Amino acid sequence: NGIFNIEGFSPNSSMVIFNAFGEEIMTNDLIHTGKIDLTNQPNGVYFLRIETPNGSLVKKLVKE
């Protein structure tokens, strides 16, 4: 349905969501609750980049 839950990130983390074209569509300010709402975005592949003081992580999200 376009709602994704993110758990286990520290308050010092920054998060950014990119679409398949590499365009930034959402930033840390909009996902501070741990919920990512992509319901207004078209179906497809998205990438979540989380940066912490210990390193960074990229995860793929698929909205069907």
Coordinates of C-alpha atoms in Angstrom, one line a residue:
N1 CA 0.0 0.0 0.0
G2 CA 3.0 2.3 0.0
I3 CA 3.6 2.5 3.8
F4 CA 7.0 1.2 5.0
N5 CA 8.2 1.0 8.6
I6 CA 11.8 1.6 9.4
E7 CA 13.1 0.5 12.8
G8 CA 16.4 0.6 14.7
F9 CA 17.9 3.9 13.5
S10 CA 19.5 6.3 15.9
P11 CA 18.4 10.0 16.2
N12 CA 21.8 10.9 14.7
S13 CA 20.8 9.2 11.4
S14 CA 19.9 11.0 8.2
M15 CA 17.7 9.3 5.7
V16 CA 16.9 10.1 2.1
I17 CA 14.5 8.3 -0.4
F18 CA 15.4 8.3 -4.1
N19 CA 13.3 7.1 -7.0
A20 CA 14.7 4.8 -9.7
F21 CA 15.9 7.9 -11.7
G22 CA 18.1 9.0 -8.7
E23 CA 15.8 12.0 -7.9
E24 CA 15.4 12.8 -4.2
I25 CA 11.8 12.5 -3.2
M26 CA 11.8 12.5 0.6
T27 CA 14.3 13.5 3.3
N28 CA 14.9 13.0 7.0
D29 CA 12.5 15.7 7.9
L30 CA 9.6 13.8 6.5
I31 CA 10.4 10.4 7.8
H32 CA 11.5 11.1 11.4
T33 CA 8.7 8.9 12.7
G34 CA 10.1 5.7 11.2
K35 CA 7.3 5.5 8.7
I36 CA 7.8 6.1 5.0
D37 CA 4.6 7.0 3.1
L38 CA 5.0 6.5 -0.6
T39 CA 1.2 6.2 -1.2
N40 CA 1.3 9.4 -3.4
Q41 CA 4.2 8.1 -5.5
P42 CA 3.8 5.8 -8.5
N43 CA 4.5 2.1 -8.2
G44 CA 8.1 1.2 -8.7
V45 CA 11.5 0.8 -7.1
Y46 CA 12.8 3.3 -4.6
F47 CA 16.1 3.5 -2.6
L48 CA 16.4 4.4 1.0
R49 CA 19.8 5.7 2.1
I50 CA 20.5 5.8 5.8
E51 CA 23.6 7.5 7.1
T52 CA 24.8 7.1 10.7
P53 CA 27.9 8.1 12.5
N54 CA 29.1 4.4 12.0
G55 CA 28.5 4.3 8.3
S56 CA 25.8 4.2 5.6
L57 CA 23.3 1.7 4.3
V58 CA 21.2 1.6 1.1
K59 CA 18.0 -0.5 0.9
K60 CA 15.7 -1.1 -2.0
L61 CA 12.0 -0.5 -1.5
V62 CA 9.4 -1.8 -4.0
K63 CA 5.9 -0.4 -4.2
E64 CA 3.5 -2.6 -6.1

